[in-house]
Structure formats: C-alpha cells, structure tokens
CSV table of C-alpha atoms in Angstrom, one decimal:
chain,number,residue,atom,x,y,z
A,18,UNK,CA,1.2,-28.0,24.0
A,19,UNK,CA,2.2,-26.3,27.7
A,20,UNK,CA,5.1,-26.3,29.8
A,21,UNK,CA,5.5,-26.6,33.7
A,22,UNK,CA,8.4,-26.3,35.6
A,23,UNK,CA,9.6,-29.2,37.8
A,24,UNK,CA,10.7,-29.4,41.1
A,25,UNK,CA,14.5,-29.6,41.8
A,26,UNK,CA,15.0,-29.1,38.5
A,27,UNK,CA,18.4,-28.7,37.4
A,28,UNK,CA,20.5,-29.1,34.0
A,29,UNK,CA,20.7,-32.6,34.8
A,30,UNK,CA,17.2,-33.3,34.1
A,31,UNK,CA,16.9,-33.1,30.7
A,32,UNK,CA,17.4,-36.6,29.5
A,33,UNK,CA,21.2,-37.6,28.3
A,34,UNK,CA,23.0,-35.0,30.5
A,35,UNK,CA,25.5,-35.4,33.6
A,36,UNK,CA,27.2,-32.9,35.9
A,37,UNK,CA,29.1,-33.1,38.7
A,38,UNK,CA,30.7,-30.3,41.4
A,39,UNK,CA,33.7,-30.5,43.5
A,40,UNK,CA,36.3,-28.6,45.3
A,41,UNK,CA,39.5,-28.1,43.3
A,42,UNK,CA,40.8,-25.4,45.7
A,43,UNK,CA,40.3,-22.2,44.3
A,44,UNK,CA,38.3,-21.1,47.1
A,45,UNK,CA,40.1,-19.9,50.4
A,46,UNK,CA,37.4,-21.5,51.9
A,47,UNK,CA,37.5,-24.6,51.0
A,48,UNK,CA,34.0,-25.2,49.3
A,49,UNK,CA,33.1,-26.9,46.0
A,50,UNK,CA,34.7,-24.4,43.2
A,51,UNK,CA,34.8,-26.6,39.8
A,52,UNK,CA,31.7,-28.0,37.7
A,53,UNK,CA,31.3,-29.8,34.7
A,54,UNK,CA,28.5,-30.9,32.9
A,55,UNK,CA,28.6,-33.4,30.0
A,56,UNK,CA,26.0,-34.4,27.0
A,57,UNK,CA,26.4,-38.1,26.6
A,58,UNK,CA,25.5,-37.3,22.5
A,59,UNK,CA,27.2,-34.4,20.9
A,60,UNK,CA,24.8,-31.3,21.2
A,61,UNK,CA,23.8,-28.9,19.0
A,62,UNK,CA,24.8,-25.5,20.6
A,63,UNK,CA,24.6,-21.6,20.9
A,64,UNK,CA,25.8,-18.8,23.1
A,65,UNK,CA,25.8,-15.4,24.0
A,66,UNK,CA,28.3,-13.5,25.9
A,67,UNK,CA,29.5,-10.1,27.6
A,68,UNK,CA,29.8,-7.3,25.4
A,69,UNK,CA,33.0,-5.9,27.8
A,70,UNK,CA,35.7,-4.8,25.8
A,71,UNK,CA,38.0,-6.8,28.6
A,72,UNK,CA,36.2,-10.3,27.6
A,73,UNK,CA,38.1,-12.8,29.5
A,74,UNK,CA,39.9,-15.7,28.0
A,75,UNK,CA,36.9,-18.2,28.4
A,76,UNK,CA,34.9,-16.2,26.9
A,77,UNK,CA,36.9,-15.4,24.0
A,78,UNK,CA,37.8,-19.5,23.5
A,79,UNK,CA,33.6,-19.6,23.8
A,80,UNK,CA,33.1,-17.0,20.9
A,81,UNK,CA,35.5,-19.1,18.9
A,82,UNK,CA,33.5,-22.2,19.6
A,83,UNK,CA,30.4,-20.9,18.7
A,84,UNK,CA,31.5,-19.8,15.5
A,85,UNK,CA,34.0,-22.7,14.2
A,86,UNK,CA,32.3,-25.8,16.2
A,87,UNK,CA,29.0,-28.0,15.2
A,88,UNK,CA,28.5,-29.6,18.6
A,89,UNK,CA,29.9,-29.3,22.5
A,90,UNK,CA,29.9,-32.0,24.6
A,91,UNK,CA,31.0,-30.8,27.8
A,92,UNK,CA,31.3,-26.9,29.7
A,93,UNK,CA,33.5,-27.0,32.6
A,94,UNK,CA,33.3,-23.8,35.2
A,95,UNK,CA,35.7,-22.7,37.5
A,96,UNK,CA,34.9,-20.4,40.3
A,97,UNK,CA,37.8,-18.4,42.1
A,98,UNK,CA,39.7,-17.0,39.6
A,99,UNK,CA,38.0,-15.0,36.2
A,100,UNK,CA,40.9,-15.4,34.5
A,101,UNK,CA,40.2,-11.9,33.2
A,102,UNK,CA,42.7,-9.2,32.0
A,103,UNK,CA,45.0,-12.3,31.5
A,104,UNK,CA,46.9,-11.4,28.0
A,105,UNK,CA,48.1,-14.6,25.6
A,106,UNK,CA,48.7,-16.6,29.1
A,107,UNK,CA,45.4,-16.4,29.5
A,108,UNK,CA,44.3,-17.6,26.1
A,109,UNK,CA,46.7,-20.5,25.9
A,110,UNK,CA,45.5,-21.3,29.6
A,111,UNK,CA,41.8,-21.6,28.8
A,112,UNK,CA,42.6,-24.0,25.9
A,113,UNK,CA,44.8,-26.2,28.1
A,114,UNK,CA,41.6,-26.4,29.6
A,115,UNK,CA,39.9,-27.2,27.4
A,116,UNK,CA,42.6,-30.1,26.5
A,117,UNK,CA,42.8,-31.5,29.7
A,118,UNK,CA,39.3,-32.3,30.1
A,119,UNK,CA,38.8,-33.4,26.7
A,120,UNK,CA,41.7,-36.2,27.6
A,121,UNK,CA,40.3,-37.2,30.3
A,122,UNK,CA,36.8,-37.6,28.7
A,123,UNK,CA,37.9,-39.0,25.8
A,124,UNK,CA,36.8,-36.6,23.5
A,125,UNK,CA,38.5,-33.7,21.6
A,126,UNK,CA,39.2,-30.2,22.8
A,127,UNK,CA,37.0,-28.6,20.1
A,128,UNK,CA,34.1,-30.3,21.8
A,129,UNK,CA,34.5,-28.6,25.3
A,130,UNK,CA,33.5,-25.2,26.2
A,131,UNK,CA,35.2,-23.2,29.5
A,132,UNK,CA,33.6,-20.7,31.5
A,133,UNK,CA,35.5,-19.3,34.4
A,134,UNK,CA,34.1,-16.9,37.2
A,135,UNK,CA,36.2,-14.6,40.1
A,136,UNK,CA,39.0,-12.4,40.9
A,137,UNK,CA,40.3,-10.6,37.3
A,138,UNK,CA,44.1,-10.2,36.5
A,139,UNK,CA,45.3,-13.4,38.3
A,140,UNK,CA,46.7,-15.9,36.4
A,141,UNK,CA,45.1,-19.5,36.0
A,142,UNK,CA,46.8,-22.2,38.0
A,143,UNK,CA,46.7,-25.5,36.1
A,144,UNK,CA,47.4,-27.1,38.4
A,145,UNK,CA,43.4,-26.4,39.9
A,146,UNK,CA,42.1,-27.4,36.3
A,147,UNK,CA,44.2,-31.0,36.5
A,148,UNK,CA,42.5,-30.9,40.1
A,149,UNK,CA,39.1,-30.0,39.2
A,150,UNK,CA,38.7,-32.3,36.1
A,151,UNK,CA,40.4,-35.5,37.6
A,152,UNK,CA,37.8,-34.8,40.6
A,153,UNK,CA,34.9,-33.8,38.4
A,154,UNK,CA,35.4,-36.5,35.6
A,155,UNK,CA,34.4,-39.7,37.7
A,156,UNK,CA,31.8,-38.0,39.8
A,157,UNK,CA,29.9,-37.0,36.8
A,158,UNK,CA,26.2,-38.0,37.6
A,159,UNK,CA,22.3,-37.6,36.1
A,160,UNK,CA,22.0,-36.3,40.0
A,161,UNK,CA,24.9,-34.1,40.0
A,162,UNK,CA,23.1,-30.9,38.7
A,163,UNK,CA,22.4,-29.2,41.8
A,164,UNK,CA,25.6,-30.1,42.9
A,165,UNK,CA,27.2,-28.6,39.9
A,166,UNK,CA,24.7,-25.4,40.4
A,167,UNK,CA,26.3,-24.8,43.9
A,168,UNK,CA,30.3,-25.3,42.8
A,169,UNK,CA,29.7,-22.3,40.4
A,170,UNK,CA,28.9,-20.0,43.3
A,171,UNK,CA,30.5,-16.9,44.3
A,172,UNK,CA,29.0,-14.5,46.3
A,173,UNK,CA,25.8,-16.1,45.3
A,174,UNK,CA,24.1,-17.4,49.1
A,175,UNK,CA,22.0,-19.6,47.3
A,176,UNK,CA,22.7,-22.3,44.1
A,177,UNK,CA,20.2,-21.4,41.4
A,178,UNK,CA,18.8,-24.3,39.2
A,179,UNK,CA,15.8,-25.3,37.4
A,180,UNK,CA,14.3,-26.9,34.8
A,181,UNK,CA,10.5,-26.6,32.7
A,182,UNK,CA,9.1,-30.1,30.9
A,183,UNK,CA,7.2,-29.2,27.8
A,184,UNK,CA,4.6,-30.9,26.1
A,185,UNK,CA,4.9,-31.2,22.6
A,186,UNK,CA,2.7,-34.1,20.5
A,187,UNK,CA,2.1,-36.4,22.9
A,188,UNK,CA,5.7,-36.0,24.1
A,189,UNK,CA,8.0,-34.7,26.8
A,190,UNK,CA,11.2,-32.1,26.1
A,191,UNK,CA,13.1,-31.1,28.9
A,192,UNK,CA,15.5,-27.4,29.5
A,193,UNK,CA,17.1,-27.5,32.2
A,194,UNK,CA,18.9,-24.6,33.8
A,195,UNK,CA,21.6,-23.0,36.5
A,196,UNK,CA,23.1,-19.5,36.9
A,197,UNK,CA,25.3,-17.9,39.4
A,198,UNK,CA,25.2,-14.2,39.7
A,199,UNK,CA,25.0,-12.4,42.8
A,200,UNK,CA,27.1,-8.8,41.9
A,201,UNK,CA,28.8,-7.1,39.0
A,202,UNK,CA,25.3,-7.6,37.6
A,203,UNK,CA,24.7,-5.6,34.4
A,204,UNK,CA,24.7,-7.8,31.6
A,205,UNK,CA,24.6,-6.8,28.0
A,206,UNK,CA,24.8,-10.1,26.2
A,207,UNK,CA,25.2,-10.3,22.4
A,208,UNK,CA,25.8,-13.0,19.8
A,209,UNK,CA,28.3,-14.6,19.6
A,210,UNK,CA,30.4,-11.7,20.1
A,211,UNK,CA,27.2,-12.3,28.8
A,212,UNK,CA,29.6,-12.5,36.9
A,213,UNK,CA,26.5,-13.9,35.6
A,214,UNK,CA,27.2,-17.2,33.8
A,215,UNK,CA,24.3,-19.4,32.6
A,216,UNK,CA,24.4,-23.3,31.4
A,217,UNK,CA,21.2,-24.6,29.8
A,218,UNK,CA,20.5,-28.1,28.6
A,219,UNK,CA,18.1,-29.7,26.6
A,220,UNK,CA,17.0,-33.1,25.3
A,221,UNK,CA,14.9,-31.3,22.1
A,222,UNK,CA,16.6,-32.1,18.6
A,223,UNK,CA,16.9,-28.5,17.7
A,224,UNK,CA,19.4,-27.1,15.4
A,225,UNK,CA,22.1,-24.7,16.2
A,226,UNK,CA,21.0,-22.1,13.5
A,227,UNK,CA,17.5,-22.5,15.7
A,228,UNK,CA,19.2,-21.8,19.1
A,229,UNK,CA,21.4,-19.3,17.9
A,230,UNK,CA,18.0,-17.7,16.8
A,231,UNK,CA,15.8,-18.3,20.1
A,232,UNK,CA,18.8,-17.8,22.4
A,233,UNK,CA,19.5,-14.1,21.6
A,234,UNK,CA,15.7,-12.4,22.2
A,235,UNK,CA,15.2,-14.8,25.3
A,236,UNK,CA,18.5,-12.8,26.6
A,237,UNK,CA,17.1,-9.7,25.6
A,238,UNK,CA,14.3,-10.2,27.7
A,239,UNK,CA,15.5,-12.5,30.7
A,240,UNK,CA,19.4,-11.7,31.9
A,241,UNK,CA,19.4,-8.2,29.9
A,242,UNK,CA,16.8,-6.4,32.0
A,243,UNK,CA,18.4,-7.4,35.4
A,244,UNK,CA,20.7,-5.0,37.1
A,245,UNK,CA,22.0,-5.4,40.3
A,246,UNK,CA,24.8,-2.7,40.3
A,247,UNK,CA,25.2,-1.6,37.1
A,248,UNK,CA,28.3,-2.8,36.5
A,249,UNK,CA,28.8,-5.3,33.5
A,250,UNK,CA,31.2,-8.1,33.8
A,251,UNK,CA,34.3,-9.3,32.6
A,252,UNK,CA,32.7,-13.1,32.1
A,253,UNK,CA,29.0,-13.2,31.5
A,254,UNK,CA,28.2,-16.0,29.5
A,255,UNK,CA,25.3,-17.8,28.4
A,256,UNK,CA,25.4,-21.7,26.4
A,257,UNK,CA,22.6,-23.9,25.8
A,258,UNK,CA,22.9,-27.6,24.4
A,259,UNK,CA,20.6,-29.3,22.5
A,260,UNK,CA,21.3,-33.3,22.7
A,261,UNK,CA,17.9,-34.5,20.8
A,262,UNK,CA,18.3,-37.0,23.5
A,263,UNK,CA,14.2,-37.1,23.7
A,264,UNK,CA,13.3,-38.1,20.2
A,265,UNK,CA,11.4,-34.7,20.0
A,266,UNK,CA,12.8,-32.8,16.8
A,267,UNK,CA,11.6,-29.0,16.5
A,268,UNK,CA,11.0,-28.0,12.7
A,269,UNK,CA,11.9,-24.2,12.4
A,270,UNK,CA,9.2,-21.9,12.1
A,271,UNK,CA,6.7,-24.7,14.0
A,272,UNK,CA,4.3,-24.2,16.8
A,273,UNK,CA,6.5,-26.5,18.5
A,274,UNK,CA,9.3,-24.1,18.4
A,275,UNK,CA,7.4,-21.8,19.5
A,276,UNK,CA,6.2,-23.3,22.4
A,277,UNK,CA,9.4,-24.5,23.1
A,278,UNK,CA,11.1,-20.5,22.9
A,279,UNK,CA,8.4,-19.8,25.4
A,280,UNK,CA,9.6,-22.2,27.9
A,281,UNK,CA,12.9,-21.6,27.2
A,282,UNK,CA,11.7,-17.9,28.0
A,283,UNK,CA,10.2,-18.5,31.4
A,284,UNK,CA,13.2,-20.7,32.3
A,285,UNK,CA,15.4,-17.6,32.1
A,286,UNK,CA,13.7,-15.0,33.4
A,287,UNK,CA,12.5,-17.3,36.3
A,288,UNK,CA,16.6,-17.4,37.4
A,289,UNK,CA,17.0,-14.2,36.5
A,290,UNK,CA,14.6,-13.2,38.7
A,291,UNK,CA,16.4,-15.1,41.3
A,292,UNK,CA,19.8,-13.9,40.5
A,293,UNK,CA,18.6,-10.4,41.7
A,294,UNK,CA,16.5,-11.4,44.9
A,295,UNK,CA,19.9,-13.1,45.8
A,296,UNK,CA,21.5,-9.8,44.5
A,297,UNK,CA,24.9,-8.9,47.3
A,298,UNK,CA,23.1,-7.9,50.1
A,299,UNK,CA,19.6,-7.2,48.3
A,300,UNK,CA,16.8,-6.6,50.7
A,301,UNK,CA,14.2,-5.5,48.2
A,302,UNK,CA,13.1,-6.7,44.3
A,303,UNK,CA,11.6,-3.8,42.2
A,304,UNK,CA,10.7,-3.8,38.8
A,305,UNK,CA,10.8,-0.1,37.0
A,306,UNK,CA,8.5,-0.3,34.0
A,307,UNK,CA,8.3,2.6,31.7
A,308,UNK,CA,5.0,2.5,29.5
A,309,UNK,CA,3.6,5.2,26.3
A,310,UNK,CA,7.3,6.5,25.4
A,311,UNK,CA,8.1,7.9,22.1
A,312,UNK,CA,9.9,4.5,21.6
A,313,UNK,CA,11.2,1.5,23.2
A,314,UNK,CA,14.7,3.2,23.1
A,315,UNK,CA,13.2,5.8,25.1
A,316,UNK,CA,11.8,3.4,27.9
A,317,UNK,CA,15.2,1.2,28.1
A,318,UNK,CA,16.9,4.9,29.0
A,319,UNK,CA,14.6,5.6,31.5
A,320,UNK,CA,14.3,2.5,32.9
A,321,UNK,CA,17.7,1.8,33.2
A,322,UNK,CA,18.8,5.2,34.4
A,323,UNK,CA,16.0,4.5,37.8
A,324,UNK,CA,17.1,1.2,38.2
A,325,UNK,CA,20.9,1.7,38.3
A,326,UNK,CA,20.8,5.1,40.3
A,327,UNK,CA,22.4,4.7,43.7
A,328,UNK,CA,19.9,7.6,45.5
A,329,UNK,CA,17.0,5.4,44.4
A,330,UNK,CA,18.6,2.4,45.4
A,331,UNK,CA,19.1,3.6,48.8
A,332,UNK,CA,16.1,5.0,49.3
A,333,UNK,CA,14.4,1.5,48.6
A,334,UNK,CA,16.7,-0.1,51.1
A,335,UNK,CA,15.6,2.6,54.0
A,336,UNK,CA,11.9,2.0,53.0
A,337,UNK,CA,12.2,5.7,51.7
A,338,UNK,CA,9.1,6.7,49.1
A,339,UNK,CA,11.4,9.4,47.4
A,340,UNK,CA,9.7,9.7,44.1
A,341,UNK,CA,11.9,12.4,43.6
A,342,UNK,CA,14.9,10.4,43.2
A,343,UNK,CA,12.8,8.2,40.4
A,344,UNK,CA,11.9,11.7,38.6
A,345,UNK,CA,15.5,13.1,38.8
A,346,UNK,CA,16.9,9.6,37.1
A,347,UNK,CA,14.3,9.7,34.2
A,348,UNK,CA,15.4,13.4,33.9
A,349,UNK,CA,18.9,13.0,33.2
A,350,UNK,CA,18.2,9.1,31.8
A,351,UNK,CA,18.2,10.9,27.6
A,352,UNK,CA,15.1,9.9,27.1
A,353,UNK,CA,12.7,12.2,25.0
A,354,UNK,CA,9.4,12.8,26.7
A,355,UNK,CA,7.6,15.6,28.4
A,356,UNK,CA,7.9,16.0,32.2
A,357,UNK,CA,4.2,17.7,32.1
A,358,UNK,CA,3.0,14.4,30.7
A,359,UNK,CA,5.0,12.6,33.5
A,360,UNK,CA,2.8,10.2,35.9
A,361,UNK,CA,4.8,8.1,38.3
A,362,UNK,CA,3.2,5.1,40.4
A,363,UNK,CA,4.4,3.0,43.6
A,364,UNK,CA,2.7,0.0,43.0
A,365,UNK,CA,-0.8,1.6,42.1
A,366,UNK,CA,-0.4,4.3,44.2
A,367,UNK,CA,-0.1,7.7,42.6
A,368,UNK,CA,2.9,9.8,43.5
A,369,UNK,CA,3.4,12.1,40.2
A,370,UNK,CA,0.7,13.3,37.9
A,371,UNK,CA,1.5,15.6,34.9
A,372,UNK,CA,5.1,16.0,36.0
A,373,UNK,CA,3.9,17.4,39.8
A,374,UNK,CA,3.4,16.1,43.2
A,375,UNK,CA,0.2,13.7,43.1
A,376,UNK,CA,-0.5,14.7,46.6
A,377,UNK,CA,-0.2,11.3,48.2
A,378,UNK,CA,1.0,11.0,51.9
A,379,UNK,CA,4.0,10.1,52.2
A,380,UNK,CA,2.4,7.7,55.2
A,381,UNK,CA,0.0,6.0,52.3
A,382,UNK,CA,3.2,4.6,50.6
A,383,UNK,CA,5.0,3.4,53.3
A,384,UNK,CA,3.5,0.0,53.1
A,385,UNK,CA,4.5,-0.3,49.6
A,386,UNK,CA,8.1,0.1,49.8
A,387,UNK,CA,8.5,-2.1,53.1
A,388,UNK,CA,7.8,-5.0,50.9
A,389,UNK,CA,10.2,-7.4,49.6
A,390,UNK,CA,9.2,-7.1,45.7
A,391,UNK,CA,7.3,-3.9,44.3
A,392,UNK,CA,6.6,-2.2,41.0
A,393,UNK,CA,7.8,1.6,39.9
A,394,UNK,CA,5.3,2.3,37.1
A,395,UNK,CA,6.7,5.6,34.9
A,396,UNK,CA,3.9,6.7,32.3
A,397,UNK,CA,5.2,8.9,30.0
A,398,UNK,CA,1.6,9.6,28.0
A,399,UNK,CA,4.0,9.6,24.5
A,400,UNK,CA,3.1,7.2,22.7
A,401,UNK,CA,3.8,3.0,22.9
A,402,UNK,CA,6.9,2.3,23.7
A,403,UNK,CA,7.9,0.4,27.0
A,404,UNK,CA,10.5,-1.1,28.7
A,405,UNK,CA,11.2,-2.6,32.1
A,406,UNK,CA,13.9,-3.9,34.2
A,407,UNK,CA,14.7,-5.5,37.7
A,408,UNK,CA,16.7,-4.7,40.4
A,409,UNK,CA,17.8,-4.5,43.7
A,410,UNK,CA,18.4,-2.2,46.6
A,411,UNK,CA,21.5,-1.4,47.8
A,412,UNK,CA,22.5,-1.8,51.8
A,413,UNK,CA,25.5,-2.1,54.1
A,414,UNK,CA,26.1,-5.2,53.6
A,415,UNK,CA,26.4,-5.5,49.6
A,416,UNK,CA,29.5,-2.4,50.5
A,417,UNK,CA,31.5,-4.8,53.2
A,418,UNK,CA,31.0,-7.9,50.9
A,419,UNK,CA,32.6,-5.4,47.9
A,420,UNK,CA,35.4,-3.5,49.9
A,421,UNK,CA,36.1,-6.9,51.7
A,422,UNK,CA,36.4,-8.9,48.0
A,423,UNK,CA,40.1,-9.5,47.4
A,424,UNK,CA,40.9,-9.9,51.0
C-alpha cells in the first residue's frame, strides 16, 4: 500500500465530485469570487475550525453541521466578504445560504455547508449568493477543481490544489485537496468547535466517526504549525468528504486506514507548505525546529515565539544571520530550559553553543539565509521533546498589501 500525488490534482479528482468557480461580484476587481463543490453521493463528513472567540457565521452554521448532520453534499465559498463580526444578520444570512443553494441543487439545506472568506463586519449581500449559486450551479464540472481553487483566492497570488492516489488492495482511493491562505495566518483549529480555509474530498468509504478522528492530528501537524503573521482568523475552516464513490471501504483500526491518514497527512502539509511560500509578500520559507526540551509544550513555546517574532522575521527578509534575535524569542517564549544548555543552528551551521556565541563568521552564514527555504535548529540538551513550525519573512510589500486592505 503507497500513495503518490498526481499532477493537477485538485478536489475534483477524487471520483464522484464536481466544482465549479465564478465571479459573483464581490471582488472590486472583477475576478472569479464564488466556488462550490458538490458530491454526487451524500458524503460522510468532518471538520475543524478556528478557535477565535469572533467565529464568523459560516463557521458557526459549519460547527452546527458537524455535530447535527450525517452527510454534506455540497460547500459553497465566497471570497470578498468574511461575513465576520456579523451578529444574528449574519447567522440568518449564512443559512439563506445555505437554502438558496440547496434549491437550486435540489437537495436540502442541512446537506450544504458555507464557508466564507474577506473583509469582517460587512454585511452579506444576498443578492452575490443568488448570483454566485445560479452562476456556480450549471457550471459544476469533474474539471472545475482548479477553477474552484482560484475563485476562493484572496490575497493568495497563486490557487493551491492537489490531490495523492493511494493504493489500497489492489485498488485506487483518491483525496483531493485546495486551500487559500495567504495572511492572517495563525491557525489553531479544533474540533468541531480553522483566512485559511481548506476543502478536501475523497472517494474512500470512510465513516465520519473515522474522519472526525484522522482529521484533528493531521491539523495538528499540517495547518497548525504554519504561521505567517501570527495572527489567527476570524474564518479558518477545514471539511473533508468522504463519498465511498471508489468502492474502497476503510475498516477502523486497519492498515488501510492507516495508510490512508498518512496520505491524508502529506496532502495537508504539502498545501500548507504552499500556503506559507505564497505567504503576503514572503521572500523566504524557514522551519524553526526545537529538539531535547523538557516537553513538547516546551518546544511548541519556543518554536512559536521564533517564528512569530517580527525582529526575526525581518532579519530573514534582509538576509540578516541575527542569532540573537532567535535567542531573545526563545528567552521570553515560557519555555523551561537552560540557556547554558542552549545550541542554536542555521541550517547545520553552528551559531550558539552552551548558551554563547559559537564563533561562526557572520560571512560563513550568509549563504544560508540568502536562500529561499532554510532550517533554524534550537537544541535545548533537556530531554525529548520537540516541536517545529513554518513561516515566512516579513518585507515591504506584505505592509502595503495590509495598510492598503480595505481600500
């Protein structure tokens, strides 16, 4: 049993599946701002979502589905207006929503999921939604993925799709995959209680109670160690279907399910991954790992606290090798651990050792952080607890794309 990913994947791949993108018009600009994708079968389903006390209206209608509904068979994403911050308005427009495509589909409202993505504190105008749906509805398409992956885009310059094939018994399953995410990247997605927002389709039969399961530590270890600007959103939100559309069913506690979470895994991460290279005006990927803390607690503070701090961020994008800035952050991150134990790499080049300078020229790192992804290596000689997250620089351009957001 393996998995490989294919190319142009997109969530339209998996067997069973359509989706289609169009402009409704809640972009200024005029380009394609409404997606929908749509399981020909009712699909099993599970999500995870933002843990911001503001939760927008989709989300909150999402929660509700997750917990009260056996299948989905459609998600509809708007991009242009969060609908965020929105009070009982809100609420009642994200089920109107979710009523107006179920009509026009032909199924019920219960079976339709929103997920919305842009400016908070505006009020939805329906009169987009009719737009988008009667638009979306008849261009819904097995070849419509990547054009759903590119109507969900914000400040994303790039759609993100994908999709693995897994070989199980002699048989193919499908995930497919797309994410938009570009800024106000922080996510801390739990279940069912995560603007990056994530749609992933299957054609495994897989039951909910087993996605609800897999979903959660693939989050954990995919969209939950990226950090662009360490601020959390309003609207993350994370769904995967499961149509059984293959034939393939995966028994809990199986090899099969196994194999199939570690797809599902490398899925993830792989558009995670992209969701910070495409970060708002990222020039550089790093990865902070923190190795032998007291605990993995320990390591999430301290790699968090490098990968969120502004004066390391900076330094990164001015090809800067101020390990100083990396020691100060794990300093103040609250993790326990001895600074004279402290060793700090730059890819594998020494630049702290037992909590001092290592002695390296500056000159000897300079080819290290000129390069568009590179690793920050903490060792904390405590014990065996690690942790490690990715992130971005920050430049000019990812302030003028912030200060210049609303107009």
């Amino acid at each position: 049993m393996s998995f490989e990913f294919i190319e142009r994947g997109s969530v339209t791949t998996p067997a069973g599946f359509l989706a289609s993108g169009v402009t409704a018009g809640f972009k200024r600009s005029g380009a394609p701002d409404f997606a929908m994708v749509l399981s020909e079968k009712p699909a099993a389903f599970a999500g995870v979502f933002t843990s911001c006390t503001f939760a927008a209206a989709p989300v909150r209608l999402c929660r509700k589905r997750v917990l009260e509904s056996e299948y989905l068979k459609a998600v509809m994403i708007n991009s242009g207006n969060a609908n965020a911050c929105t009070g009982e308005p809100g609420m009642a427009a994200a089920q109107k929503s979710c009523e107006i495509a179920a009509k026009a589909l032909g199924i019920s409202a219960e079976e339709v999921a929103v997920a919305s993505t842009g400016r908070i504190g505006v009020q939805m105008d329906m009169s987009l939604i009719e737009k988008g749906v009667a638009l979306a509805v008849p261009a819904l398409s097995a070849d419509g993925g990547n054009s759903a992956s590119e109507a969900i885009m914000t400040t994303d310059t790039v759609p993100k799709a994908a999709a693995v094939k897994v070989d199980i018994n002699g048989k193919s399953v499908c995930i497919g995959a797309m994410t938009k995410g570009a800024g106000m990247i922080d996510p801390h997605l739990t279940a069912p209680h995560a603007t990056m927002i994530c749609i992933i389709t299957t054609d495994a039969e897989i039951s909910k109670p087993q996605l609800i399961k897999l979903l959660s530590p693939a989050a954990d270890a995919s969209f939950n160690r990226i950090t662009v600007d360490g601020d959390m959103s309003t609207n993350d939100t994370v769904l995967i279907l499961a149509n059984g559309e293959s034939g393939v069913k995966i028994a809990p506690e199986s090899e099969e399910e196994k194999v199939f979470a570690q797809a599902l895994l490398a899925l993830m991460q792989n558009l995670a991954k992209r969701m910070v290279l495409d970060g708002e005006g990222a020039t550089k990927f790093v990865e902070v790992r923190v190795v032998n803390a007291r605990s993995d607690a320990d390591a999430k503070l301290a790699a968090e606290a490098v990968g969120n701090s502004l004066l390391c961020k900076t330094a990164w994008f001015g090809n800067d090798p101020n390990w100083g800035r990396v020691v100060a952050a794990l300093g103040y991150s609250g993790a326990k651990f001895s600074d004279e134990k402290c060793d700090v790499y730059f890819g594998d080049i020494p630049v702290v050792k037992n909590g001092g300078d290592a002695g390296t020229p500056e000159e000897a790192l300079l080819d290290t952080v000129r390069q568009r992804e590179f690793t920050i290596t903490c060792d904390f000689h405590e014990g065996d607890g690690e942790y490690w997250v990715w992130t971005s620089d920050v430049s000019y351009e990812y302030v003028k794309i912030n200060a210049d957001y609303h107009t």
